[in-house]
Structures are given as C-alpha cells and as structure tokens.
Amino acid sequence: MDKKLVYFLCTGNSCRSQIADGFLKALGSDSYEVKSAGLAAHGLNPRAVATMKEAGLDISNHTSDVIDPEILSRADFIITLCGDANDNCPVVRNDKAERWHWGFDDPAKATGTEEEITAKFREVRDSIQRRIEQFLREGK
C-alpha cells in the first residue's frame, strides 16, 4: 500500500508544524509519509522539543525546512497550522491534494513567566495531538 503524503506547513517550521509532524509520525507512520516545512526556516524551537519529550516523543532530530515545491506537488494532504502559512502558501498545480487549515496559536509568541509560557506550549501541543487523533480516526 502506498502511504499518503501529509505536508504540514507553518511560518517558520519551528513549533506547530514540528509538533504535528512528530505526532503523525508516531501515531500514523504505517499509513502516512509525513513532512513539514515553513515559509522560512526558523530553526527547531527548544521548547517545542522539550514539550514533545514530556509527551514521550523525541523530535530533537527534526530539521527546520523551507517549503519544497516538489514535495508540495506530490502531497496528498497540505495542512497549514497558522494563518500566515495559509495565506502565503505557494500556489501549486496539485489537483489531488486536500488542503486544510488547522489554526493554532503560536506558542513561541507566549509571554509571561516560564511556567505560563510552558503551559501555552503544552496547551498547543495537546490541541494538535487531539486534531491528529481526529484525522486518524476519520481515516483520511
């Protein structure tokens, strides 16, 4: 069986798209090829890595990548995780791809105490995990 390609897109490929990538690889790698990228490559956010580690997933080997037109053109699902990526995603001739927008707050923009910032990362992580689990239940 050919795996369907899911391409998660975000602004900087540092937090939300990395978290989604990590969860789908962990929960659905038997059915999906998973890639993620950004409009720019801002580097892997250390708080995203730490928050995923708390959930039992190691994304420390992930790389922060810029959108690859070749991957974009062969994706079965193109899923944006922030408004910026949704608004500025390159237009591609890919009639087979389902394009979805799953909007999540950017935890990297959280302010406050270290505990408050960590809580925001956990909140976004858990929201993304629930959305990935829903995606898998729907059997897309």
XYZ file of C-alpha atoms in Angstrom:
140
model
C 0.000 0.000 0.000
C 1.287 3.422 -0.919
C 1.442 5.788 2.004
C -0.341 9.103 1.592
C 1.926 12.130 1.929
C 0.939 14.704 4.535
C 2.774 18.040 4.355
C 2.407 20.261 7.429
C 3.153 23.935 6.783
C 3.740 26.812 9.171
C 5.533 30.147 9.179
C 8.935 29.064 10.465
C 8.731 25.246 10.765
C 9.901 25.561 14.362
C 6.905 24.745 16.638
C 3.420 23.844 15.448
C 4.332 22.049 12.230
C 7.092 20.175 14.080
C 4.660 19.074 16.805
C 2.109 17.912 14.204
C 4.867 16.129 12.268
C 6.015 14.350 15.447
C 2.537 13.197 16.447
C 1.538 11.946 12.996
C 4.836 10.091 12.576
C 4.346 8.477 15.995
C 0.664 7.626 15.573
C 0.201 7.088 11.846
C 3.520 6.315 10.159
C 2.155 2.961 8.968
C -0.327 4.826 6.743
C 1.300 8.200 6.095
C 4.546 9.696 4.896
C 4.960 12.851 6.970
C 6.867 16.017 6.087
C 6.815 19.539 7.470
C 8.165 22.875 6.319
C 7.788 26.610 6.676
C 7.686 29.784 4.648
C 11.114 30.271 6.253
C 13.300 28.002 8.386
C 13.499 29.499 11.881
C 15.187 26.500 13.489
C 13.710 23.924 15.817
C 12.250 25.610 18.909
C 13.834 24.096 22.065
C 10.575 24.496 23.981
C 8.719 22.505 21.313
C 11.328 19.752 21.675
C 11.001 19.793 25.490
C 7.203 19.801 25.382
C 7.129 16.845 22.989
C 9.634 14.998 25.173
C 7.143 15.365 28.054
C 4.614 13.594 25.807
C 7.110 10.793 25.195
C 8.152 11.839 21.683
C 11.638 12.854 20.606
C 11.646 15.421 17.795
C 15.167 16.663 18.536
C 16.448 15.191 15.256
C 13.895 17.084 13.159
C 15.176 19.819 10.880
C 13.548 23.158 10.166
C 12.990 23.281 6.409
C 11.661 25.685 3.803
C 8.721 24.547 1.664
C 9.917 22.251 -1.132
C 7.867 22.690 -4.350
C 8.500 19.058 -5.349
C 7.126 17.706 -2.055
C 4.254 20.190 -2.255
C 3.367 18.982 -5.763
C 3.128 15.325 -4.703
C 1.395 15.803 -1.329
C -1.969 14.149 -0.738
C -2.742 16.483 2.178
C -1.417 20.026 2.600
C -2.234 21.181 6.123
C -1.422 24.692 7.292
C -1.180 25.291 11.031
C -1.068 29.090 11.098
C -2.782 31.880 9.242
C 0.442 33.198 7.732
C 1.222 29.887 6.030
C -2.409 29.512 4.959
C -2.393 32.986 3.381
C 1.068 32.737 1.810
C 1.416 29.084 0.868
C 2.693 28.850 -2.688
C 0.051 28.070 -5.268
C 0.798 24.713 -6.829
C -0.673 22.646 -9.580
C -1.691 19.804 -7.349
C -5.295 18.904 -8.009
C -5.152 15.714 -5.946
C -4.150 17.358 -2.657
C -6.695 18.104 0.001
C -5.843 21.475 1.537
C -6.833 22.061 5.134
C -6.176 24.813 7.601
C -5.881 23.874 11.274
C -5.275 27.163 13.068
C -3.389 27.058 16.361
C -1.932 29.882 18.447
C 1.825 30.313 18.109
C 3.260 29.172 21.454
C 6.561 30.873 20.601
C 4.747 34.206 20.986
C 3.603 33.366 24.520
C 4.663 35.834 27.203
C 4.754 35.747 30.971
C 6.589 33.584 33.438
C 8.444 30.456 32.372
C 5.537 28.433 33.813
C 2.985 30.410 31.767
C 4.990 30.015 28.553
C 5.425 26.281 29.187
C 1.689 25.981 29.860
C 0.952 27.591 26.458
C 3.286 25.138 24.693
C 1.520 22.242 26.440
C -1.908 23.614 25.525
C -0.992 23.929 21.834
C 0.748 20.518 21.863
C -2.328 18.850 23.336
C -4.655 20.608 20.863
C -2.510 19.455 17.944
C -2.425 15.904 19.319
C -6.236 15.833 19.539
C -6.507 17.106 15.949
C -4.040 14.458 14.688
C -6.010 11.751 16.510
C -9.220 13.028 14.866
C -7.504 12.986 11.449
C -6.516 9.351 12.018
C -9.991 8.353 13.244
C -11.525 9.848 10.113
C -9.179 7.641 8.102
C -8.261 10.272 5.569
